[in-house]
Amino acid sequence: MSDDLLTIRQMCDAFEVTPRTLRFYEARELLFPQRRGQHRLYGRSDRARLTLILRGKRFGFSLEQIRQLLELYDPAERNITQTEATLATARDRLADMERQHRELGEAIAELRQQIAEGEASLQNLKSDA
Amino acid sequence: MSDDLLTIRQMCDAFEVTPRTLRFYEARELLFPQRRGQHRLYGRSDRARLTLILRGKRFGFSLEQIRQLLELYDPAERNITQTEATLATARDRLADMERQHRELGEAIAELRQQIAEGEASLQNLKSDA
DNA sequence: GTTCCCCCTTACGCGAACGTCAACTCGCCC
DNA sequence: GGGCGAGTTGACGTTCGCGTAAGGGGGAAC
């Protein structure tokens, strides 16, 4: 299970983010790179987490909401109460995402309709010209 | 076509926003309430626009992106060039939304899976206790 | 040895999206 | 005519998500 480690620069190139962003996520406890001396080294789980972080951001979630979700993917220390709390917030997020998924579907349909109308009125403008 | 007009307070109660928010959206040219003397009055189109604004926000769009989208729904003054530009940005947004819709579907599936695993490990914790 | 280059920490800055507070206007009620 | 309730315009404050210097360590290349 070679866990090929990436430097911060390699991470940035791979995910198109800046070093500042990675250090910021670490400060907010979204990433936990190892240290070799001073330097950070990012392993497999860091890459998986960063993928989820960036996706969560595209959905409009805050970093704090994303952090809570990441707990679910963690092999962290687990007692019953904590696991139940994590599951509860995860179910809340899931409900959010399902609602958003439905709304997004409707919005897409409406936008397609509007674009079609816009294209039609554009044809009118052109034929008048 | 009675366009029953709402005061700012009625708008706020209806949409669960603050007066500050409505005035802010107006300053950013997302809303255009009429004026009766000093006071603002919000009509049918303002309500429609606000609905779209709040939905756009839930999708993680910026107010500026939303403003551009609203142009498409407007009966504004139209020349060919402007209409084409509006349509172009609308098609960009549509592509964004479609990608987001797909990703969201995948993320929902993964999250359901993770929740299921979490529930399973919770059962283990409880049976050990 | 010193010049790069990459990385580090600390810290202040910034735009977005509002919250909050102060001071004013206007209609209305008693 | 004094007060109040709703609305108005600034102006400054706040939180989030980073950007951007400023200053320092350490190795490897010349």
PDB file of C-alpha atoms (C1' of nucleotides) in Angstrom:
ATOM      1  CA  MET A   1       0.000   0.000   0.000  1.00  0.00           C
ATOM      2  CA  SER A   2       2.520   2.580  -1.184  1.00  0.00           C
ATOM      3  CA  ASP A   3       1.116   5.901  -0.072  1.00  0.00           C
ATOM      4  CA  ASP A   4       3.108   8.048  -2.455  1.00  0.00           C
ATOM      5  CA  LEU A   5       3.446  11.401  -0.765  1.00  0.00           C
ATOM      6  CA  LEU A   6       3.139  14.709  -2.559  1.00  0.00           C
ATOM      7  CA  THR A   7       4.760  18.020  -1.713  1.00  0.00           C
ATOM      8  CA  ILE A   8       2.567  21.041  -1.382  1.00  0.00           C
ATOM      9  CA  ARG A   9       3.524  22.178  -4.881  1.00  0.00           C
ATOM     10  CA  GLN A  10       2.635  18.839  -6.416  1.00  0.00           C
ATOM     11  CA  MET A  11      -0.696  18.941  -4.604  1.00  0.00           C
ATOM     12  CA  CYS A  12      -1.365  22.438  -5.894  1.00  0.00           C
ATOM     13  CA  ASP A  13      -0.577  21.460  -9.462  1.00  0.00           C
ATOM     14  CA  ALA A  14      -2.716  18.348  -9.225  1.00  0.00           C
ATOM     15  CA  PHE A  15      -5.782  20.124  -7.809  1.00  0.00           C
ATOM     16  CA  GLU A  16      -5.299  23.646  -9.147  1.00  0.00           C
ATOM     17  CA  VAL A  17      -5.244  25.347  -5.778  1.00  0.00           C
ATOM     18  CA  THR A  18      -2.645  27.559  -4.091  1.00  0.00           C
ATOM     19  CA  PRO A  19      -0.376  26.681  -1.162  1.00  0.00           C
ATOM     20  CA  ARG A  20      -2.253  29.281   0.854  1.00  0.00           C
ATOM     21  CA  THR A  21      -5.474  27.372   0.276  1.00  0.00           C
ATOM     22  CA  LEU A  22      -4.005  24.059   1.452  1.00  0.00           C
ATOM     23  CA  ARG A  23      -2.526  25.639   4.584  1.00  0.00           C
ATOM     24  CA  PHE A  24      -5.828  27.355   5.199  1.00  0.00           C
ATOM     25  CA  TYR A  25      -7.761  24.090   4.975  1.00  0.00           C
ATOM     26  CA  GLU A  26      -5.263  22.553   7.370  1.00  0.00           C
ATOM     27  CA  ALA A  27      -5.769  25.404   9.847  1.00  0.00           C
ATOM     28  CA  ARG A  28      -9.506  24.768   9.620  1.00  0.00           C
ATOM     29  CA  GLU A  29      -8.863  21.063  10.256  1.00  0.00           C
ATOM     30  CA  LEU A  30      -9.984  19.818   6.877  1.00  0.00           C
ATOM     31  CA  LEU A  31      -6.598  18.356   5.956  1.00  0.00           C
ATOM     32  CA  PHE A  32      -3.906  16.665   8.046  1.00  0.00           C
ATOM     33  CA  PRO A  33      -0.702  16.293   6.034  1.00  0.00           C
ATOM     34  CA  GLN A  34       2.287  14.582   7.624  1.00  0.00           C
ATOM     35  CA  ARG A  35       5.427  16.539   8.349  1.00  0.00           C
ATOM     36  CA  ARG A  36       8.938  15.732   7.284  1.00  0.00           C
ATOM     37  CA  GLY A  37      10.820  18.272   9.320  1.00  0.00           C
ATOM     38  CA  GLN A  38       9.118  21.531   8.507  1.00  0.00           C
ATOM     39  CA  HIS A  39       7.647  20.426   5.216  1.00  0.00           C
ATOM     40  CA  ARG A  40       4.149  19.109   4.608  1.00  0.00           C
ATOM     41  CA  LEU A  41       3.567  15.841   2.795  1.00  0.00           C
ATOM     42  CA  TYR A  42       0.161  14.866   1.464  1.00  0.00           C
ATOM     43  CA  GLY A  43      -0.878  11.236   1.212  1.00  0.00           C
ATOM     44  CA  ARG A  44      -3.741   9.294  -0.291  1.00  0.00           C
ATOM     45  CA  SER A  45      -6.332  10.240   2.289  1.00  0.00           C
ATOM     46  CA  ASP A  46      -5.440  13.903   1.978  1.00  0.00           C
ATOM     47  CA  ARG A  47      -6.051  13.715  -1.737  1.00  0.00           C
ATOM     48  CA  ALA A  48      -9.375  11.981  -1.194  1.00  0.00           C
ATOM     49  CA  ARG A  49     -10.392  14.605   1.343  1.00  0.00           C
ATOM     50  CA  LEU A  50      -9.378  17.462  -0.918  1.00  0.00           C
ATOM     51  CA  THR A  51     -11.465  16.006  -3.721  1.00  0.00           C
ATOM     52  CA  LEU A  52     -14.481  15.981  -1.424  1.00  0.00           C
ATOM     53  CA  ILE A  53     -13.712  19.492  -0.175  1.00  0.00           C
ATOM     54  CA  LEU A  54     -13.580  20.984  -3.652  1.00  0.00           C
ATOM     55  CA  ARG A  55     -16.737  19.181  -4.666  1.00  0.00           C
ATOM     56  CA  GLY A  56     -18.538  20.358  -1.546  1.00  0.00           C
ATOM     57  CA  LYS A  57     -17.500  23.890  -2.348  1.00  0.00           C
ATOM     58  CA  ARG A  58     -18.997  23.641  -5.815  1.00  0.00           C
ATOM     59  CA  PHE A  59     -22.286  22.692  -4.157  1.00  0.00           C
ATOM     60  CA  GLY A  60     -22.167  25.880  -2.102  1.00  0.00           C
ATOM     61  CA  PHE A  61     -21.357  24.263   1.250  1.00  0.00           C
ATOM     62  CA  SER A  62     -19.295  26.167   3.796  1.00  0.00           C
ATOM     63  CA  LEU A  63     -15.943  24.794   4.893  1.00  0.00           C
ATOM     64  CA  GLU A  64     -17.410  24.070   8.307  1.00  0.00           C
ATOM     65  CA  GLN A  65     -20.235  22.009   6.822  1.00  0.00           C
ATOM     66  CA  ILE A  66     -17.710  20.151   4.703  1.00  0.00           C
ATOM     67  CA  ARG A  67     -15.526  19.502   7.753  1.00  0.00           C
ATOM     68  CA  GLN A  68     -18.473  17.892   9.514  1.00  0.00           C
ATOM     69  CA  LEU A  69     -19.114  15.702   6.487  1.00  0.00           C
ATOM     70  CA  LEU A  70     -15.494  14.633   6.326  1.00  0.00           C
ATOM     71  CA  GLU A  71     -15.758  13.237   9.840  1.00  0.00           C
ATOM     72  CA  LEU A  72     -18.039  10.609   8.390  1.00  0.00           C
ATOM     73  CA  TYR A  73     -15.323   9.438   6.019  1.00  0.00           C
ATOM     74  CA  ASP A  74     -12.748   9.315   8.797  1.00  0.00           C
ATOM     75  CA  PRO A  75     -11.361   6.296  10.600  1.00  0.00           C
ATOM     76  CA  ALA A  76     -11.238   8.488  13.710  1.00  0.00           C
ATOM     77  CA  GLU A  77     -11.761   7.530  17.297  1.00  0.00           C
ATOM     78  CA  ARG A  78     -15.406   6.630  17.711  1.00  0.00           C
ATOM     79  CA  ASN A  79     -17.677   6.529  20.681  1.00  0.00           C
ATOM     80  CA  ILE A  80     -21.380   5.920  20.315  1.00  0.00           C
ATOM     81  CA  THR A  81     -22.527   9.471  21.023  1.00  0.00           C
ATOM     82  CA  GLN A  82     -20.088  11.039  18.584  1.00  0.00           C
ATOM     83  CA  THR A  83     -20.926   8.588  15.842  1.00  0.00           C
ATOM     84  CA  GLU A  84     -24.614   9.260  16.293  1.00  0.00           C
ATOM     85  CA  ALA A  85     -24.034  13.019  16.137  1.00  0.00           C
ATOM     86  CA  THR A  86     -21.932  12.676  12.995  1.00  0.00           C
ATOM     87  CA  LEU A  87     -24.604  10.507  11.398  1.00  0.00           C
ATOM     88  CA  ALA A  88     -27.291  13.014  12.316  1.00  0.00           C
ATOM     89  CA  THR A  89     -25.525  15.943  10.666  1.00  0.00           C
ATOM     90  CA  ALA A  90     -24.697  13.742   7.685  1.00  0.00           C
ATOM     91  CA  ARG A  91     -28.381  12.917   7.256  1.00  0.00           C
ATOM     92  CA  ASP A  92     -29.156  16.650   7.407  1.00  0.00           C
ATOM     93  CA  ARG A  93     -26.606  17.325   4.670  1.00  0.00           C
ATOM     94  CA  LEU A  94     -28.021  14.467   2.639  1.00  0.00           C
ATOM     95  CA  ALA A  95     -31.475  15.983   2.872  1.00  0.00           C
ATOM     96  CA  ASP A  96     -30.059  19.349   1.793  1.00  0.00           C
ATOM     97  CA  MET A  97     -28.351  17.753  -1.170  1.00  0.00           C
ATOM     98  CA  GLU A  98     -31.453  15.844  -2.228  1.00  0.00           C
ATOM     99  CA  ARG A  99     -33.547  18.998  -2.103  1.00  0.00           C
ATOM    100  CA  GLN A 100     -30.872  20.868  -4.005  1.00  0.00           C
ATOM    101  CA  HIS A 101     -30.751  18.097  -6.580  1.00  0.00           C
ATOM    102  CA  ARG A 102     -34.494  18.344  -7.186  1.00  0.00           C
ATOM    103  CA  GLU A 103     -34.490  22.136  -7.318  1.00  0.00           C
ATOM    104  CA  LEU A 104     -31.542  22.112  -9.652  1.00  0.00           C
ATOM    105  CA  GLY A 105     -33.380  19.816 -12.003  1.00  0.00           C
ATOM    106  CA  GLU A 106     -36.334  22.186 -12.094  1.00  0.00           C
ATOM    107  CA  ALA A 107     -34.101  25.224 -12.518  1.00  0.00           C
ATOM    108  CA  ILE A 108     -32.330  23.563 -15.435  1.00  0.00           C
ATOM    109  CA  ALA A 109     -35.630  22.885 -17.156  1.00  0.00           C
ATOM    110  CA  GLU A 110     -36.739  26.482 -16.665  1.00  0.00           C
ATOM    111  CA  LEU A 111     -33.437  27.865 -17.866  1.00  0.00           C
ATOM    112  CA  ARG A 112     -33.570  25.711 -20.995  1.00  0.00           C
ATOM    113  CA  GLN A 113     -37.025  27.108 -21.660  1.00  0.00           C
ATOM    114  CA  GLN A 114     -35.835  30.686 -21.188  1.00  0.00           C
ATOM    115  CA  ILE A 115     -32.867  30.130 -23.457  1.00  0.00           C
ATOM    116  CA  ALA A 116     -35.175  28.765 -26.140  1.00  0.00           C
ATOM    117  CA  GLU A 117     -37.370  31.855 -25.859  1.00  0.00           C
ATOM    118  CA  GLY A 118     -34.302  34.061 -25.966  1.00  0.00           C
ATOM    119  CA  GLU A 119     -33.130  32.343 -29.122  1.00  0.00           C
ATOM    120  CA  ALA A 120     -36.549  32.851 -30.695  1.00  0.00           C
ATOM    121  CA  SER A 121     -36.640  36.560 -29.921  1.00  0.00           C
ATOM    122  CA  LEU A 122     -33.106  36.820 -31.257  1.00  0.00           C
ATOM    123  CA  GLN A 123     -34.355  35.429 -34.571  1.00  0.00           C
ATOM    124  CA  ASN A 124     -37.070  38.073 -34.598  1.00  0.00           C
ATOM    125  CA  LEU A 125     -34.533  40.799 -33.984  1.00  0.00           C
ATOM    126  CA  LYS A 126     -32.407  39.520 -36.843  1.00  0.00           C
ATOM    127  CA  SER A 127     -35.247  39.173 -39.323  1.00  0.00           C
ATOM    128  CA  ASP A 128     -36.357  42.728 -38.537  1.00  0.00           C
ATOM    129  CA  ALA A 129     -32.878  44.013 -39.190  1.00  0.00           C
TER     130      ALA A 129
ATOM    131  CA  MET B   1     -53.628  41.782 -14.017  1.00  0.00           C
ATOM    132  CA  SER B   2     -53.731  43.068 -10.465  1.00  0.00           C
ATOM    133  CA  ASP B   3     -50.107  43.436  -9.441  1.00  0.00           C
ATOM    134  CA  ASP B   4     -50.749  43.535  -5.700  1.00  0.00           C
ATOM    135  CA  LEU B   5     -47.843  45.450  -4.253  1.00  0.00           C
ATOM    136  CA  LEU B   6     -46.055  44.481  -1.047  1.00  0.00           C
ATOM    137  CA  THR B   7     -44.247  46.701   1.422  1.00  0.00           C
ATOM    138  CA  ILE B   8     -40.716  45.839   2.366  1.00  0.00           C
ATOM    139  CA  ARG B   9     -41.920  44.240   5.590  1.00  0.00           C
ATOM    140  CA  GLN B  10     -44.451  42.044   3.835  1.00  0.00           C
ATOM    141  CA  MET B  11     -41.744  40.979   1.404  1.00  0.00           C
ATOM    142  CA  CYS B  12     -39.410  40.145   4.257  1.00  0.00           C
ATOM    143  CA  ASP B  13     -42.038  38.061   6.022  1.00  0.00           C
ATOM    144  CA  ALA B  14     -42.968  36.269   2.809  1.00  0.00           C
ATOM    145  CA  PHE B  15     -39.396  35.342   1.871  1.00  0.00           C
ATOM    146  CA  GLU B  16     -37.714  35.274   5.268  1.00  0.00           C
ATOM    147  CA  VAL B  17     -35.125  37.892   4.496  1.00  0.00           C
ATOM    148  CA  THR B  18     -34.295  41.207   6.171  1.00  0.00           C
ATOM    149  CA  PRO B  19     -34.975  44.706   4.829  1.00  0.00           C
ATOM    150  CA  ARG B  20     -31.233  45.170   4.640  1.00  0.00           C
ATOM    151  CA  THR B  21     -31.004  42.233   2.273  1.00  0.00           C
ATOM    152  CA  LEU B  22     -33.696  43.589  -0.063  1.00  0.00           C
ATOM    153  CA  ARG B  23     -32.089  47.018  -0.176  1.00  0.00           C
ATOM    154  CA  PHE B  24     -28.721  45.379  -0.773  1.00  0.00           C
ATOM    155  CA  TYR B  25     -30.073  43.393  -3.724  1.00  0.00           C
ATOM    156  CA  GLU B  26     -31.562  46.592  -5.095  1.00  0.00           C
ATOM    157  CA  ALA B  27     -28.190  48.360  -4.806  1.00  0.00           C
ATOM    158  CA  ARG B  28     -26.659  45.467  -6.742  1.00  0.00           C
ATOM    159  CA  GLU B  29     -29.401  45.828  -9.370  1.00  0.00           C
ATOM    160  CA  LEU B  30     -31.090  42.505  -8.743  1.00  0.00           C
ATOM    161  CA  LEU B  31     -34.414  44.052  -7.726  1.00  0.00           C
ATOM    162  CA  PHE B  32     -36.225  47.171  -8.941  1.00  0.00           C
ATOM    163  CA  PRO B  33     -39.142  47.971  -6.649  1.00  0.00           C
ATOM    164  CA  GLN B  34     -41.356  50.933  -7.461  1.00  0.00           C
ATOM    165  CA  ARG B  35     -41.437  53.947  -5.202  1.00  0.00           C
ATOM    166  CA  ARG B  36     -44.476  55.532  -3.642  1.00  0.00           C
ATOM    167  CA  GLY B  37     -42.908  58.676  -2.257  1.00  0.00           C
ATOM    168  CA  GLN B  38     -39.985  57.411  -0.247  1.00  0.00           C
ATOM    169  CA  HIS B  39     -41.271  53.887   0.259  1.00  0.00           C
ATOM    170  CA  ARG B  40     -40.485  50.832  -1.815  1.00  0.00           C
ATOM    171  CA  LEU B  41     -43.247  48.671  -3.230  1.00  0.00           C
ATOM    172  CA  TYR B  42     -42.577  45.202  -4.573  1.00  0.00           C
ATOM    173  CA  GLY B  43     -44.701  43.765  -7.387  1.00  0.00           C
ATOM    174  CA  ARG B  44     -45.141  40.425  -9.090  1.00  0.00           C
ATOM    175  CA  SER B  45     -41.909  40.525 -11.050  1.00  0.00           C
ATOM    176  CA  ASP B  46     -39.918  41.465  -7.962  1.00  0.00           C
ATOM    177  CA  ARG B  47     -41.296  38.433  -6.192  1.00  0.00           C
ATOM    178  CA  ALA B  48     -40.429  36.212  -9.144  1.00  0.00           C
ATOM    179  CA  ARG B  49     -36.933  37.633  -9.264  1.00  0.00           C
ATOM    180  CA  LEU B  50     -36.407  37.198  -5.538  1.00  0.00           C
ATOM    181  CA  THR B  51     -37.471  33.574  -5.807  1.00  0.00           C
ATOM    182  CA  LEU B  52     -34.826  33.031  -8.461  1.00  0.00           C
ATOM    183  CA  ILE B  53     -32.219  34.932  -6.457  1.00  0.00           C
ATOM    184  CA  LEU B  54     -32.702  32.828  -3.343  1.00  0.00           C
ATOM    185  CA  ARG B  55     -32.677  29.641  -5.340  1.00  0.00           C
ATOM    186  CA  GLY B  56     -29.521  30.686  -7.146  1.00  0.00           C
ATOM    187  CA  LYS B  57     -27.899  31.363  -3.798  1.00  0.00           C
ATOM    188  CA  ARG B  58     -28.708  27.872  -2.598  1.00  0.00           C
ATOM    189  CA  PHE B  59     -26.889  26.559  -5.653  1.00  0.00           C
ATOM    190  CA  GLY B  60     -23.814  28.520  -4.611  1.00  0.00           C
ATOM    191  CA  PHE B  61     -23.985  31.179  -7.330  1.00  0.00           C
ATOM    192  CA  SER B  62     -22.694  34.668  -6.611  1.00  0.00           C
ATOM    193  CA  LEU B  63     -25.073  37.610  -6.744  1.00  0.00           C
ATOM    194  CA  GLU B  64     -23.297  38.814  -9.868  1.00  0.00           C
ATOM    195  CA  GLN B  65     -23.832  35.486 -11.624  1.00  0.00           C
ATOM    196  CA  ILE B  66     -27.469  35.564 -10.577  1.00  0.00           C
ATOM    197  CA  ARG B  67     -27.823  39.112 -11.862  1.00  0.00           C
ATOM    198  CA  GLN B  68     -26.609  38.017 -15.270  1.00  0.00           C
ATOM    199  CA  LEU B  69     -29.091  35.161 -15.281  1.00  0.00           C
ATOM    200  CA  LEU B  70     -31.954  37.481 -14.351  1.00  0.00           C
ATOM    201  CA  GLU B  71     -31.303  39.507 -17.464  1.00  0.00           C
ATOM    202  CA  LEU B  72     -32.508  36.526 -19.432  1.00  0.00           C
ATOM    203  CA  TYR B  73     -35.855  36.587 -17.643  1.00  0.00           C
ATOM    204  CA  ASP B  74     -36.237  40.303 -18.225  1.00  0.00           C
ATOM    205  CA  PRO B  75     -38.381  42.107 -20.771  1.00  0.00           C
ATOM    206  CA  ALA B  76     -35.576  44.663 -21.021  1.00  0.00           C
ATOM    207  CA  GLU B  77     -34.430  46.696 -23.971  1.00  0.00           C
ATOM    208  CA  ARG B  78     -32.874  44.303 -26.435  1.00  0.00           C
ATOM    209  CA  ASN B  79     -30.410  44.756 -29.207  1.00  0.00           C
ATOM    210  CA  ILE B  80     -28.918  41.826 -31.040  1.00  0.00           C
ATOM    211  CA  THR B  81     -25.449  42.011 -29.509  1.00  0.00           C
ATOM    212  CA  GLN B  82     -26.725  42.235 -25.953  1.00  0.00           C
ATOM    213  CA  THR B  83     -29.163  39.392 -26.428  1.00  0.00           C
ATOM    214  CA  GLU B  84     -26.431  37.198 -27.833  1.00  0.00           C
ATOM    215  CA  ALA B  85     -24.143  38.007 -24.918  1.00  0.00           C
ATOM    216  CA  THR B  86     -26.901  37.254 -22.420  1.00  0.00           C
ATOM    217  CA  LEU B  87     -27.644  33.966 -24.152  1.00  0.00           C
ATOM    218  CA  ALA B  88     -23.969  33.041 -24.128  1.00  0.00           C
ATOM    219  CA  THR B  89     -23.566  33.542 -20.375  1.00  0.00           C
ATOM    220  CA  ALA B  90     -26.873  31.762 -19.828  1.00  0.00           C
ATOM    221  CA  ARG B  91     -25.615  28.747 -21.742  1.00  0.00           C
ATOM    222  CA  ASP B  92     -22.468  28.803 -19.613  1.00  0.00           C
ATOM    223  CA  ARG B  93     -24.565  28.819 -16.442  1.00  0.00           C
ATOM    224  CA  LEU B  94     -26.703  26.030 -17.836  1.00  0.00           C
ATOM    225  CA  ALA B  95     -23.623  23.925 -18.447  1.00  0.00           C
ATOM    226  CA  ASP B  96     -22.454  24.640 -14.886  1.00  0.00           C
ATOM    227  CA  MET B  97     -25.813  23.619 -13.513  1.00  0.00           C
ATOM    228  CA  GLU B  98     -25.940  20.422 -15.526  1.00  0.00           C
ATOM    229  CA  ARG B  99     -22.481  19.416 -14.366  1.00  0.00           C
ATOM    230  CA  GLN B 100     -23.408  20.277 -10.809  1.00  0.00           C
ATOM    231  CA  HIS B 101     -26.595  18.237 -11.144  1.00  0.00           C
ATOM    232  CA  ARG B 102     -24.629  15.181 -12.239  1.00  0.00           C
ATOM    233  CA  GLU B 103     -21.969  15.586  -9.563  1.00  0.00           C
ATOM    234  CA  LEU B 104     -24.623  16.098  -6.935  1.00  0.00           C
ATOM    235  CA  GLY B 105     -26.276  12.856  -7.943  1.00  0.00           C
ATOM    236  CA  GLU B 106     -22.992  11.002  -7.536  1.00  0.00           C
ATOM    237  CA  ALA B 107     -22.216  12.699  -4.238  1.00  0.00           C
ATOM    238  CA  ILE B 108     -25.658  11.758  -2.905  1.00  0.00           C
ATOM    239  CA  ALA B 109     -25.072   8.130  -3.782  1.00  0.00           C
ATOM    240  CA  GLU B 110     -21.679   8.142  -2.074  1.00  0.00           C
ATOM    241  CA  LEU B 111     -23.010   9.873   1.006  1.00  0.00           C
ATOM    242  CA  ARG B 112     -25.855   7.354   1.306  1.00  0.00           C
ATOM    243  CA  GLN B 113     -23.241   4.608   1.159  1.00  0.00           C
ATOM    244  CA  GLN B 114     -21.125   6.270   3.860  1.00  0.00           C
ATOM    245  CA  ILE B 115     -24.147   6.756   6.093  1.00  0.00           C
ATOM    246  CA  ALA B 116     -25.017   3.096   5.708  1.00  0.00           C
ATOM    247  CA  GLU B 117     -21.478   2.122   6.734  1.00  0.00           C
ATOM    248  CA  GLY B 118     -21.663   4.524   9.650  1.00  0.00           C
ATOM    249  CA  GLU B 119     -24.904   2.961  10.805  1.00  0.00           C
ATOM    250  CA  ALA B 120     -23.347  -0.468  10.585  1.00  0.00           C
ATOM    251  CA  SER B 121     -20.325   0.491  12.669  1.00  0.00           C
ATOM    252  CA  LEU B 122     -22.678   2.111  15.145  1.00  0.00           C
ATOM    253  CA  GLN B 123     -24.436  -1.228  15.570  1.00  0.00           C
ATOM    254  CA  ASN B 124     -21.075  -2.842  16.245  1.00  0.00           C
ATOM    255  CA  LEU B 125     -20.289  -0.253  18.890  1.00  0.00           C
ATOM    256  CA  LYS B 126     -23.639  -0.861  20.561  1.00  0.00           C
ATOM    257  CA  SER B 127     -23.387  -4.650  20.515  1.00  0.00           C
ATOM    258  CA  ASP B 128     -19.918  -4.426  22.063  1.00  0.00           C
ATOM    259  CA  ALA B 129     -21.253  -2.234  24.868  1.00  0.00           C
TER     260      ALA B 129
ATOM    261  C1'  DG C   1      30.314  31.254   0.579  1.00  0.00           C
ATOM    262  C1'  DT C   2      26.485  33.062  -1.537  1.00  0.00           C
ATOM    263  C1'  DT C   3      22.852  32.893  -4.564  1.00  0.00           C
ATOM    264  C1'  DC C   4      18.634  30.558  -5.668  1.00  0.00           C
ATOM    265  C1'  DC C   5      14.604  28.122  -4.756  1.00  0.00           C
ATOM    266  C1'  DC C   6      11.177  26.063  -2.086  1.00  0.00           C
ATOM    267  C1'  DC C   7       9.006  25.910   2.000  1.00  0.00           C
ATOM    268  C1'  DC C   8       7.695  27.832   6.557  1.00  0.00           C
ATOM    269  C1'  DT C   9       5.008  31.104   9.889  1.00  0.00           C
ATOM    270  C1'  DT C  10       2.839  35.491  11.068  1.00  0.00           C
ATOM    271  C1'  DA C  11      -0.051  38.924   9.961  1.00  0.00           C
ATOM    272  C1'  DC C  12      -2.528  42.313   7.706  1.00  0.00           C
ATOM    273  C1'  DG C  13      -5.731  43.077   3.546  1.00  0.00           C
ATOM    274  C1'  DC C  14      -9.731  42.331   0.643  1.00  0.00           C
ATOM    275  C1'  DG C  15     -14.271  41.422  -1.690  1.00  0.00           C
ATOM    276  C1'  DA C  16     -18.751  39.323  -0.939  1.00  0.00           C
ATOM    277  C1'  DA C  17     -22.911  39.457   1.578  1.00  0.00           C
ATOM    278  C1'  DC C  18     -24.969  41.096   4.668  1.00  0.00           C
ATOM    279  C1'  DG C  19     -25.733  43.003  10.242  1.00  0.00           C
ATOM    280  C1'  DT C  20     -26.095  46.898  13.060  1.00  0.00           C
ATOM    281  C1'  DC C  21     -26.471  51.484  14.607  1.00  0.00           C
ATOM    282  C1'  DA C  22     -27.524  56.431  14.139  1.00  0.00           C
ATOM    283  C1'  DA C  23     -30.230  60.013  12.608  1.00  0.00           C
ATOM    284  C1'  DC C  24     -34.151  61.615   9.732  1.00  0.00           C
ATOM    285  C1'  DT C  25     -38.970  61.631   7.483  1.00  0.00           C
ATOM    286  C1'  DC C  26     -43.745  60.849   7.268  1.00  0.00           C
ATOM    287  C1'  DG C  27     -48.409  59.523   8.411  1.00  0.00           C
ATOM    288  C1'  DC C  28     -51.392  58.733  12.068  1.00  0.00           C
ATOM    289  C1'  DC C  29     -53.535  58.560  16.691  1.00  0.00           C
ATOM    290  C1'  DC C  30     -54.939  60.517  20.919  1.00  0.00           C
TER     291       DC C  30
ATOM    292  C1'  DG D   1     -48.313  68.593  19.426  1.00  0.00           C
ATOM    293  C1'  DG D   2     -46.031  64.706  21.206  1.00  0.00           C
ATOM    294  C1'  DG D   3     -45.143  60.130  20.477  1.00  0.00           C
ATOM    295  C1'  DC D   4     -44.908  55.785  17.790  1.00  0.00           C
ATOM    296  C1'  DG D   5     -44.379  52.717  14.189  1.00  0.00           C
ATOM    297  C1'  DA D   6     -42.750  51.878   9.666  1.00  0.00           C
ATOM    298  C1'  DG D   7     -39.600  53.243   6.299  1.00  0.00           C
ATOM    299  C1'  DT D   8     -35.424  55.821   4.579  1.00  0.00           C
ATOM    300  C1'  DT D   9     -30.333  56.775   3.841  1.00  0.00           C
ATOM    301  C1'  DG D  10     -25.606  56.567   5.189  1.00  0.00           C
ATOM    302  C1'  DA D  11     -21.740  54.540   7.523  1.00  0.00           C
ATOM    303  C1'  DC D  12     -19.216  51.351   9.946  1.00  0.00           C
ATOM    304  C1'  DG D  13     -18.739  46.334  11.680  1.00  0.00           C
ATOM    305  C1'  DT D  14     -18.496  41.274  10.834  1.00  0.00           C
ATOM    306  C1'  DT D  15     -17.702  36.612   8.885  1.00  0.00           C
ATOM    307  C1'  DC D  16     -15.925  33.706   5.280  1.00  0.00           C
ATOM    308  C1'  DG D  17     -12.397  32.338   2.148  1.00  0.00           C
ATOM    309  C1'  DC D  18      -8.667  33.118   0.838  1.00  0.00           C
ATOM    310  C1'  DG D  19      -4.534  36.826  -1.323  1.00  0.00           C
ATOM    311  C1'  DT D  20      -0.408  38.990  -0.367  1.00  0.00           C
ATOM    312  C1'  DA D  21       3.584  40.712   1.460  1.00  0.00           C
ATOM    313  C1'  DA D  22       7.359  40.335   5.176  1.00  0.00           C
ATOM    314  C1'  DG D  23      10.839  37.824   7.236  1.00  0.00           C
ATOM    315  C1'  DG D  24      13.376  33.329   8.053  1.00  0.00           C
ATOM    316  C1'  DG D  25      15.220  28.298   7.461  1.00  0.00           C
ATOM    317  C1'  DG D  26      17.544  24.974   4.710  1.00  0.00           C
ATOM    318  C1'  DG D  27      19.586  22.410   0.861  1.00  0.00           C
ATOM    319  C1'  DA D  28      21.731  22.244  -3.572  1.00  0.00           C
ATOM    320  C1'  DA D  29      24.066  24.610  -7.417  1.00  0.00           C
ATOM    321  C1'  DC D  30      27.560  27.675  -8.894  1.00  0.00           C
TER     322       DC D  30
END
